Amino acid sequence: MARDRKPPLPRTRLAALNALTATVTALVLTLTAPPAAATTPAEGHDVSSHQKNVNWPSAKAKGATFVYVKATESTTYRNPHFGQQYDGARAEGIIRGAYHFALPDRSSGATQAAYFVANGGDWKADGWTLPPALDIEYNPYDTKHGCYGLSRTDMVDWIKAFSAEVKRETGRRPVIYTTTRWWSACTGDNTTLASTHALWVARHKSADAGTLPAGWSYWTFWQYDNSGSLPGDQNLFNGTVAQLRKFTRGY
C-alpha cells in the first residue's frame, strides 16, 4: 500500500528552510564545542642550566609567550643561569615562573620549599609571574628507587608539606609537574591534591595529553616534547594568552 505523501514545497520556501536548518546546525555546533576548539593555546617552554644563556629575543620571535625556569634542586643546588634566564625572559616581555626539582629523599617538603622560595621561587600578582612549580618525577639518580624510597602515604605528605610552605610564603599553591605513571606508582593515584593545584603534565610526542593523573579533569600546562623550536622543553598553556595573564594574577 502506498504511503500518504505531502505536496512538495515551493522552491523558494524550500531554500529558505534549508538555510534556516544550516544556521541552527552551525549554532548548535558552536555552543556544544569544547572551549579549547575555539581558542589557540598559548605556546611556551621550560629551561634549566642545560640551556645556559638563552637568546630571549629569538625565543620571543619564535612564539614564546611564557617560560618556566629551573631555580633549585633539593637544598644544595641553584641554577647558575637563573638570573639571565628569569630576568631575561621578563625583559623581553615573556611571562615567566620558577620551578623546583624535588628530591624527597634528601630533606622535608617544607625545607625544600623554603629553599626554593628564597632562591627564585617567589610569586607576585603582577601579571608577569607564573605561580611557583614543583617538578616531582622519577628519581634520576637512583632508578631502583623511582619513588625515592618513600611510601605512597609519605610521598603525598611530602608534597602537601612543600605546598603548604610555598602557600605560606608566597600566597599561591604550586603548580604540580608530573607524569600519570609516576603519580600512580608513587602516590597510589591520590586525588586529594587535584582540587587545589594546577596540573603541568608531561607526555611527549603524543597527539594529546592522554589520561591525566588521578583527580585532575584537565591540564593547565602540557609539556608535549623535550625539543623543538623554542629552547628546552616545549609546552602549551590550556587557554589563550589573555587567560594565561589571568592565571598569573591568581584568578
PDB file of C-alpha atoms in Angstrom:
ATOM      1  CA  MET A   1       0.000   0.000   0.000  1.00  0.00           C
ATOM      2  CA  ALA A   2       1.323   3.468  -0.919  1.00  0.00           C
ATOM      3  CA  ARG A   3       2.015   5.857   1.989  1.00  0.00           C
ATOM      4  CA  ASP A   4       0.374   9.265   2.186  1.00  0.00           C
ATOM      5  CA  ARG A   5       2.656  11.989   0.807  1.00  0.00           C
ATOM      6  CA  LYS A   6       2.618  15.725   1.412  1.00  0.00           C
ATOM      7  CA  PRO A   7       2.802  18.002  -1.632  1.00  0.00           C
ATOM      8  CA  PRO A   8       6.324  19.290  -2.366  1.00  0.00           C
ATOM      9  CA  LEU A   9       7.277  22.707  -1.004  1.00  0.00           C
ATOM     10  CA  PRO A  10       7.775  25.573  -3.459  1.00  0.00           C
ATOM     11  CA  ARG A  11      11.460  26.075  -4.294  1.00  0.00           C
ATOM     12  CA  THR A  12      11.673  29.458  -2.564  1.00  0.00           C
ATOM     13  CA  ARG A  13      10.264  28.077   0.697  1.00  0.00           C
ATOM     14  CA  LEU A  14      12.493  25.006   0.434  1.00  0.00           C
ATOM     15  CA  ALA A  15      15.634  27.136   0.011  1.00  0.00           C
ATOM     16  CA  ALA A  16      14.691  29.283   3.000  1.00  0.00           C
ATOM     17  CA  LEU A  17      14.083  26.190   5.119  1.00  0.00           C
ATOM     18  CA  ASN A  18      17.456  24.720   4.135  1.00  0.00           C
ATOM     19  CA  ALA A  19      19.236  27.967   5.020  1.00  0.00           C
ATOM     20  CA  LEU A  20      17.489  28.089   8.405  1.00  0.00           C
ATOM     21  CA  THR A  21      18.430  24.473   9.115  1.00  0.00           C
ATOM     22  CA  ALA A  22      22.092  25.152   8.290  1.00  0.00           C
ATOM     23  CA  THR A  23      22.121  28.205  10.577  1.00  0.00           C
ATOM     24  CA  VAL A  24      20.617  26.295  13.500  1.00  0.00           C
ATOM     25  CA  THR A  25      23.060  23.398  12.989  1.00  0.00           C
ATOM     26  CA  ALA A  26      26.046  25.762  12.995  1.00  0.00           C
ATOM     27  CA  LEU A  27      24.772  27.455  16.169  1.00  0.00           C
ATOM     28  CA  VAL A  28      24.344  24.126  17.960  1.00  0.00           C
ATOM     29  CA  LEU A  29      27.845  23.041  16.989  1.00  0.00           C
ATOM     30  CA  THR A  30      29.275  26.328  18.248  1.00  0.00           C
ATOM     31  CA  LEU A  31      27.533  26.075  21.612  1.00  0.00           C
ATOM     32  CA  THR A  32      28.438  22.437  22.218  1.00  0.00           C
ATOM     33  CA  ALA A  33      32.075  22.517  21.052  1.00  0.00           C
ATOM     34  CA  PRO A  34      34.677  22.335  23.839  1.00  0.00           C
ATOM     35  CA  PRO A  35      36.314  25.707  24.680  1.00  0.00           C
ATOM     36  CA  ALA A  36      39.748  24.522  23.504  1.00  0.00           C
ATOM     37  CA  ALA A  37      38.402  24.055  19.986  1.00  0.00           C
ATOM     38  CA  ALA A  38      37.637  27.772  19.730  1.00  0.00           C
ATOM     39  CA  THR A  39      40.908  29.046  21.161  1.00  0.00           C
ATOM     40  CA  THR A  40      44.598  28.825  20.387  1.00  0.00           C
ATOM     41  CA  PRO A  41      46.657  27.535  23.326  1.00  0.00           C
ATOM     42  CA  ALA A  42      49.479  29.835  24.368  1.00  0.00           C
ATOM     43  CA  GLU A  43      52.902  28.442  23.454  1.00  0.00           C
ATOM     44  CA  GLY A  44      55.816  28.314  25.857  1.00  0.00           C
ATOM     45  CA  HIS A  45      58.747  26.291  27.118  1.00  0.00           C
ATOM     46  CA  ASP A  46      60.848  25.473  30.152  1.00  0.00           C
ATOM     47  CA  VAL A  47      64.598  25.823  30.598  1.00  0.00           C
ATOM     48  CA  SER A  48      67.340  24.874  33.033  1.00  0.00           C
ATOM     49  CA  SER A  49      71.109  25.203  33.232  1.00  0.00           C
ATOM     50  CA  HIS A  50      71.345  22.930  30.165  1.00  0.00           C
ATOM     51  CA  GLN A  51      70.224  25.874  28.007  1.00  0.00           C
ATOM     52  CA  LYS A  52      72.757  28.245  29.636  1.00  0.00           C
ATOM     53  CA  ASN A  53      72.280  31.867  28.472  1.00  0.00           C
ATOM     54  CA  VAL A  54      69.092  31.915  26.431  1.00  0.00           C
ATOM     55  CA  ASN A  55      68.624  34.160  23.407  1.00  0.00           C
ATOM     56  CA  TRP A  56      65.345  35.694  24.552  1.00  0.00           C
ATOM     57  CA  PRO A  57      64.670  37.955  21.535  1.00  0.00           C
ATOM     58  CA  SER A  58      64.915  34.838  19.363  1.00  0.00           C
ATOM     59  CA  ALA A  59      62.592  32.854  21.642  1.00  0.00           C
ATOM     60  CA  LYS A  60      60.057  35.687  21.598  1.00  0.00           C
ATOM     61  CA  ALA A  61      60.246  35.902  17.800  1.00  0.00           C
ATOM     62  CA  LYS A  62      59.546  32.177  17.575  1.00  0.00           C
ATOM     63  CA  GLY A  63      56.331  32.485  19.570  1.00  0.00           C
ATOM     64  CA  ALA A  64      57.261  32.066  23.230  1.00  0.00           C
ATOM     65  CA  THR A  65      54.620  33.646  25.468  1.00  0.00           C
ATOM     66  CA  PHE A  66      55.709  32.013  28.740  1.00  0.00           C
ATOM     67  CA  VAL A  67      58.596  30.061  30.235  1.00  0.00           C
ATOM     68  CA  TYR A  68      59.279  28.114  33.399  1.00  0.00           C
ATOM     69  CA  VAL A  69      62.879  28.402  34.624  1.00  0.00           C
ATOM     70  CA  LYS A  70      64.505  25.855  36.907  1.00  0.00           C
ATOM     71  CA  ALA A  71      65.571  27.612  40.089  1.00  0.00           C
ATOM     72  CA  THR A  72      66.593  24.936  42.562  1.00  0.00           C
ATOM     73  CA  GLU A  73      67.022  21.251  43.310  1.00  0.00           C
ATOM     74  CA  SER A  74      66.837  19.794  46.824  1.00  0.00           C
ATOM     75  CA  THR A  75      68.574  22.347  49.114  1.00  0.00           C
ATOM     76  CA  THR A  76      72.058  22.198  47.604  1.00  0.00           C
ATOM     77  CA  TYR A  77      71.654  23.446  44.034  1.00  0.00           C
ATOM     78  CA  ARG A  78      70.663  26.717  42.407  1.00  0.00           C
ATOM     79  CA  ASN A  79      70.657  27.111  38.634  1.00  0.00           C
ATOM     80  CA  PRO A  80      73.734  29.281  37.880  1.00  0.00           C
ATOM     81  CA  HIS A  81      71.973  30.752  34.839  1.00  0.00           C
ATOM     82  CA  PHE A  82      68.752  31.535  36.703  1.00  0.00           C
ATOM     83  CA  GLY A  83      69.182  35.314  36.703  1.00  0.00           C
ATOM     84  CA  GLN A  84      69.850  35.587  32.968  1.00  0.00           C
ATOM     85  CA  GLN A  85      67.012  33.222  32.157  1.00  0.00           C
ATOM     86  CA  TYR A  86      64.354  34.517  34.564  1.00  0.00           C
ATOM     87  CA  ASP A  87      65.060  38.244  34.278  1.00  0.00           C
ATOM     88  CA  GLY A  88      65.935  37.990  30.597  1.00  0.00           C
ATOM     89  CA  ALA A  89      62.561  36.496  29.756  1.00  0.00           C
ATOM     90  CA  ARG A  90      60.742  39.265  31.613  1.00  0.00           C
ATOM     91  CA  ALA A  91      62.808  41.962  29.878  1.00  0.00           C
ATOM     92  CA  GLU A  92      61.713  40.539  26.537  1.00  0.00           C
ATOM     93  CA  GLY A  93      58.028  40.582  27.504  1.00  0.00           C
ATOM     94  CA  ILE A  94      57.698  36.853  28.189  1.00  0.00           C
ATOM     95  CA  ILE A  95      55.677  35.679  31.192  1.00  0.00           C
ATOM     96  CA  ARG A  96      57.956  33.628  33.427  1.00  0.00           C
ATOM     97  CA  GLY A  97      57.937  31.495  36.546  1.00  0.00           C
ATOM     98  CA  ALA A  98      60.309  29.321  38.540  1.00  0.00           C
ATOM     99  CA  TYR A  99      60.266  25.612  39.296  1.00  0.00           C
ATOM    100  CA  HIS A 100      61.925  23.366  41.878  1.00  0.00           C
ATOM    101  CA  PHE A 101      63.164  19.843  41.160  1.00  0.00           C
ATOM    102  CA  ALA A 102      62.171  17.750  44.150  1.00  0.00           C
ATOM    103  CA  LEU A 103      64.402  15.163  45.787  1.00  0.00           C
ATOM    104  CA  PRO A 104      62.125  13.904  48.577  1.00  0.00           C
ATOM    105  CA  ASP A 105      64.754  11.552  49.993  1.00  0.00           C
ATOM    106  CA  ARG A 106      67.131  14.421  50.821  1.00  0.00           C
ATOM    107  CA  SER A 107      65.047  16.618  53.140  1.00  0.00           C
ATOM    108  CA  SER A 108      61.478  17.520  54.076  1.00  0.00           C
ATOM    109  CA  GLY A 109      58.981  19.147  51.751  1.00  0.00           C
ATOM    110  CA  ALA A 110      58.841  22.275  53.900  1.00  0.00           C
ATOM    111  CA  THR A 111      62.631  22.587  53.953  1.00  0.00           C
ATOM    112  CA  GLN A 112      62.949  22.317  50.180  1.00  0.00           C
ATOM    113  CA  ALA A 113      60.061  24.743  49.647  1.00  0.00           C
ATOM    114  CA  ALA A 114      61.731  27.360  51.843  1.00  0.00           C
ATOM    115  CA  TYR A 115      64.986  26.965  49.935  1.00  0.00           C
ATOM    116  CA  PHE A 116      63.125  27.281  46.636  1.00  0.00           C
ATOM    117  CA  VAL A 117      61.274  30.461  47.612  1.00  0.00           C
ATOM    118  CA  ALA A 118      64.480  32.021  48.926  1.00  0.00           C
ATOM    119  CA  ASN A 119      66.268  31.312  45.639  1.00  0.00           C
ATOM    120  CA  GLY A 120      63.846  32.480  42.974  1.00  0.00           C
ATOM    121  CA  GLY A 121      60.593  30.665  43.671  1.00  0.00           C
ATOM    122  CA  ASP A 122      58.597  33.666  44.867  1.00  0.00           C
ATOM    123  CA  TRP A 123      55.367  34.929  43.296  1.00  0.00           C
ATOM    124  CA  LYS A 124      53.533  38.227  42.997  1.00  0.00           C
ATOM    125  CA  ALA A 125      50.349  39.175  41.216  1.00  0.00           C
ATOM    126  CA  ASP A 126      51.970  41.452  38.641  1.00  0.00           C
ATOM    127  CA  GLY A 127      50.663  39.700  35.533  1.00  0.00           C
ATOM    128  CA  TRP A 128      54.163  38.549  34.593  1.00  0.00           C
ATOM    129  CA  THR A 129      54.885  35.867  37.194  1.00  0.00           C
ATOM    130  CA  LEU A 130      53.644  32.301  36.948  1.00  0.00           C
ATOM    131  CA  PRO A 131      52.929  30.538  40.233  1.00  0.00           C
ATOM    132  CA  PRO A 132      55.841  28.513  41.630  1.00  0.00           C
ATOM    133  CA  ALA A 133      56.015  24.965  40.279  1.00  0.00           C
ATOM    134  CA  LEU A 134      57.037  21.654  41.836  1.00  0.00           C
ATOM    135  CA  ASP A 135      58.735  19.182  39.482  1.00  0.00           C
ATOM    136  CA  ILE A 136      58.085  15.742  41.005  1.00  0.00           C
ATOM    137  CA  GLU A 137      59.042  12.710  38.905  1.00  0.00           C
ATOM    138  CA  TYR A 138      61.129   9.541  38.863  1.00  0.00           C
ATOM    139  CA  ASN A 139      64.412   9.681  40.748  1.00  0.00           C
ATOM    140  CA  PRO A 140      67.096  10.442  38.136  1.00  0.00           C
ATOM    141  CA  TYR A 141      69.918   9.470  40.494  1.00  0.00           C
ATOM    142  CA  ASP A 142      68.669   6.038  41.545  1.00  0.00           C
ATOM    143  CA  THR A 143      66.499   4.202  39.043  1.00  0.00           C
ATOM    144  CA  LYS A 144      65.877   1.377  41.518  1.00  0.00           C
ATOM    145  CA  HIS A 145      64.124   3.823  43.829  1.00  0.00           C
ATOM    146  CA  GLY A 146      61.965   5.859  41.465  1.00  0.00           C
ATOM    147  CA  CYS A 147      59.755   6.926  44.355  1.00  0.00           C
ATOM    148  CA  TYR A 148      62.781   7.957  46.459  1.00  0.00           C
ATOM    149  CA  GLY A 149      62.210   5.197  48.984  1.00  0.00           C
ATOM    150  CA  LEU A 150      59.034   6.833  50.313  1.00  0.00           C
ATOM    151  CA  SER A 151      55.747   5.043  50.815  1.00  0.00           C
ATOM    152  CA  ARG A 152      52.780   6.399  48.896  1.00  0.00           C
ATOM    153  CA  THR A 153      51.378   7.995  52.027  1.00  0.00           C
ATOM    154  CA  ASP A 154      54.710   9.585  52.892  1.00  0.00           C
ATOM    155  CA  MET A 155      55.065  10.914  49.343  1.00  0.00           C
ATOM    156  CA  VAL A 156      51.670  12.593  49.461  1.00  0.00           C
ATOM    157  CA  ASP A 157      52.541  14.073  52.849  1.00  0.00           C
ATOM    158  CA  TRP A 158      55.843  15.366  51.441  1.00  0.00           C
ATOM    159  CA  ILE A 159      54.083  17.105  48.553  1.00  0.00           C
ATOM    160  CA  LYS A 160      51.488  18.580  50.900  1.00  0.00           C
ATOM    161  CA  ALA A 161      54.218  19.937  53.179  1.00  0.00           C
ATOM    162  CA  PHE A 162      56.018  21.514  50.222  1.00  0.00           C
ATOM    163  CA  SER A 163      52.768  23.043  49.005  1.00  0.00           C
ATOM    164  CA  ALA A 164      51.814  24.392  52.428  1.00  0.00           C
ATOM    165  CA  GLU A 165      55.158  26.145  52.842  1.00  0.00           C
ATOM    166  CA  VAL A 166      55.026  27.680  49.359  1.00  0.00           C
ATOM    167  CA  LYS A 167      51.484  28.882  50.040  1.00  0.00           C
ATOM    168  CA  ARG A 168      52.514  30.312  53.416  1.00  0.00           C
ATOM    169  CA  GLU A 169      55.444  32.237  51.931  1.00  0.00           C
ATOM    170  CA  THR A 170      54.032  33.322  48.556  1.00  0.00           C
ATOM    171  CA  GLY A 171      50.253  33.193  48.790  1.00  0.00           C
ATOM    172  CA  ARG A 172      49.950  30.684  45.928  1.00  0.00           C
ATOM    173  CA  ARG A 173      49.785  26.917  45.772  1.00  0.00           C
ATOM    174  CA  PRO A 174      52.446  25.482  43.474  1.00  0.00           C
ATOM    175  CA  VAL A 175      51.680  24.031  40.084  1.00  0.00           C
ATOM    176  CA  ILE A 176      52.479  20.304  40.123  1.00  0.00           C
ATOM    177  CA  TYR A 177      54.571  18.924  37.248  1.00  0.00           C
ATOM    178  CA  THR A 178      54.433  15.151  36.928  1.00  0.00           C
ATOM    179  CA  THR A 179      53.529  12.204  34.721  1.00  0.00           C
ATOM    180  CA  THR A 180      50.476   9.991  35.037  1.00  0.00           C
ATOM    181  CA  ARG A 181      52.607   6.882  35.536  1.00  0.00           C
ATOM    182  CA  TRP A 182      54.703   8.437  38.304  1.00  0.00           C
ATOM    183  CA  TRP A 183      51.638   9.747  40.084  1.00  0.00           C
ATOM    184  CA  SER A 184      50.047   6.323  40.026  1.00  0.00           C
ATOM    185  CA  ALA A 185      53.189   4.491  41.126  1.00  0.00           C
ATOM    186  CA  CYS A 186      54.347   6.888  43.829  1.00  0.00           C
ATOM    187  CA  THR A 187      51.133   8.380  45.261  1.00  0.00           C
ATOM    188  CA  GLY A 188      48.786   5.464  44.608  1.00  0.00           C
ATOM    189  CA  ASP A 189      46.566   7.603  42.379  1.00  0.00           C
ATOM    190  CA  ASN A 190      45.929  10.076  45.171  1.00  0.00           C
ATOM    191  CA  THR A 191      43.128  12.527  44.361  1.00  0.00           C
ATOM    192  CA  THR A 192      43.326  14.939  47.297  1.00  0.00           C
ATOM    193  CA  LEU A 193      45.693  17.443  45.658  1.00  0.00           C
ATOM    194  CA  ALA A 194      43.920  17.958  42.356  1.00  0.00           C
ATOM    195  CA  SER A 195      41.272  20.378  43.578  1.00  0.00           C
ATOM    196  CA  THR A 196      43.819  22.896  44.885  1.00  0.00           C
ATOM    197  CA  HIS A 197      46.746  22.524  42.483  1.00  0.00           C
ATOM    198  CA  ALA A 198      47.077  23.271  38.777  1.00  0.00           C
ATOM    199  CA  LEU A 199      48.464  20.376  36.742  1.00  0.00           C
ATOM    200  CA  TRP A 200      51.509  20.532  34.489  1.00  0.00           C
ATOM    201  CA  VAL A 201      51.507  17.133  32.828  1.00  0.00           C
ATOM    202  CA  ALA A 202      54.369  15.655  30.816  1.00  0.00           C
ATOM    203  CA  ARG A 203      53.546  13.467  27.833  1.00  0.00           C
ATOM    204  CA  HIS A 204      55.882  13.655  24.857  1.00  0.00           C
ATOM    205  CA  LYS A 205      55.343  13.052  21.168  1.00  0.00           C
ATOM    206  CA  SER A 206      51.626  12.391  21.501  1.00  0.00           C
ATOM    207  CA  ALA A 207      48.567  13.835  19.795  1.00  0.00           C
ATOM    208  CA  ASP A 208      47.136  14.843  23.183  1.00  0.00           C
ATOM    209  CA  ALA A 209      47.922  14.846  26.877  1.00  0.00           C
ATOM    210  CA  GLY A 210      46.353  11.419  27.331  1.00  0.00           C
ATOM    211  CA  THR A 211      44.972  10.073  30.599  1.00  0.00           C
ATOM    212  CA  LEU A 212      45.677  12.562  33.360  1.00  0.00           C
ATOM    213  CA  PRO A 213      46.885  11.819  36.890  1.00  0.00           C
ATOM    214  CA  ALA A 214      44.100  10.795  39.279  1.00  0.00           C
ATOM    215  CA  GLY A 215      41.833  13.607  40.387  1.00  0.00           C
ATOM    216  CA  TRP A 216      42.525  16.071  37.575  1.00  0.00           C
ATOM    217  CA  SER A 217      39.922  16.556  34.865  1.00  0.00           C
ATOM    218  CA  TYR A 218      42.035  18.952  32.772  1.00  0.00           C
ATOM    219  CA  TRP A 219      45.613  20.107  32.405  1.00  0.00           C
ATOM    220  CA  THR A 220      46.792  23.688  32.832  1.00  0.00           C
ATOM    221  CA  PHE A 221      50.180  23.121  31.190  1.00  0.00           C
ATOM    222  CA  TRP A 222      51.185  20.277  28.910  1.00  0.00           C
ATOM    223  CA  GLN A 223      54.845  19.529  28.220  1.00  0.00           C
ATOM    224  CA  TYR A 224      54.467  17.832  24.857  1.00  0.00           C
ATOM    225  CA  ASP A 225      58.095  17.433  23.751  1.00  0.00           C
ATOM    226  CA  ASN A 226      61.653  17.734  25.037  1.00  0.00           C
ATOM    227  CA  SER A 227      62.904  19.630  21.993  1.00  0.00           C
ATOM    228  CA  GLY A 228      61.521  21.933  19.336  1.00  0.00           C
ATOM    229  CA  SER A 229      61.640  25.466  18.025  1.00  0.00           C
ATOM    230  CA  LEU A 230      61.987  27.004  21.497  1.00  0.00           C
ATOM    231  CA  PRO A 231      64.925  26.457  23.881  1.00  0.00           C
ATOM    232  CA  GLY A 232      64.420  23.499  26.214  1.00  0.00           C
ATOM    233  CA  ASP A 233      61.172  21.561  26.582  1.00  0.00           C
ATOM    234  CA  GLN A 234      58.078  22.534  24.618  1.00  0.00           C
ATOM    235  CA  ASN A 235      54.852  23.411  26.434  1.00  0.00           C
ATOM    236  CA  LEU A 236      51.305  24.632  25.909  1.00  0.00           C
ATOM    237  CA  PHE A 237      49.007  26.523  28.259  1.00  0.00           C
ATOM    238  CA  ASN A 238      45.401  25.340  28.152  1.00  0.00           C
ATOM    239  CA  GLY A 239      43.998  28.697  27.119  1.00  0.00           C
ATOM    240  CA  THR A 240      44.729  31.966  25.390  1.00  0.00           C
ATOM    241  CA  VAL A 241      47.409  34.478  26.337  1.00  0.00           C
ATOM    242  CA  ALA A 242      44.700  36.621  27.944  1.00  0.00           C
ATOM    243  CA  GLN A 243      43.622  33.647  30.055  1.00  0.00           C
ATOM    244  CA  LEU A 244      47.259  32.981  30.925  1.00  0.00           C
ATOM    245  CA  ARG A 245      47.584  36.522  32.290  1.00  0.00           C
ATOM    246  CA  LYS A 246      44.514  35.971  34.475  1.00  0.00           C
ATOM    247  CA  PHE A 247      46.092  32.757  35.735  1.00  0.00           C
ATOM    248  CA  THR A 248      49.284  34.591  36.691  1.00  0.00           C
ATOM    249  CA  ARG A 249      47.266  37.004  38.820  1.00  0.00           C
ATOM    250  CA  GLY A 250      45.544  34.194  40.712  1.00  0.00           C
ATOM    251  CA  TYR A 251      42.117  34.062  39.068  1.00  0.00           C
TER     252      TYR A 251
END
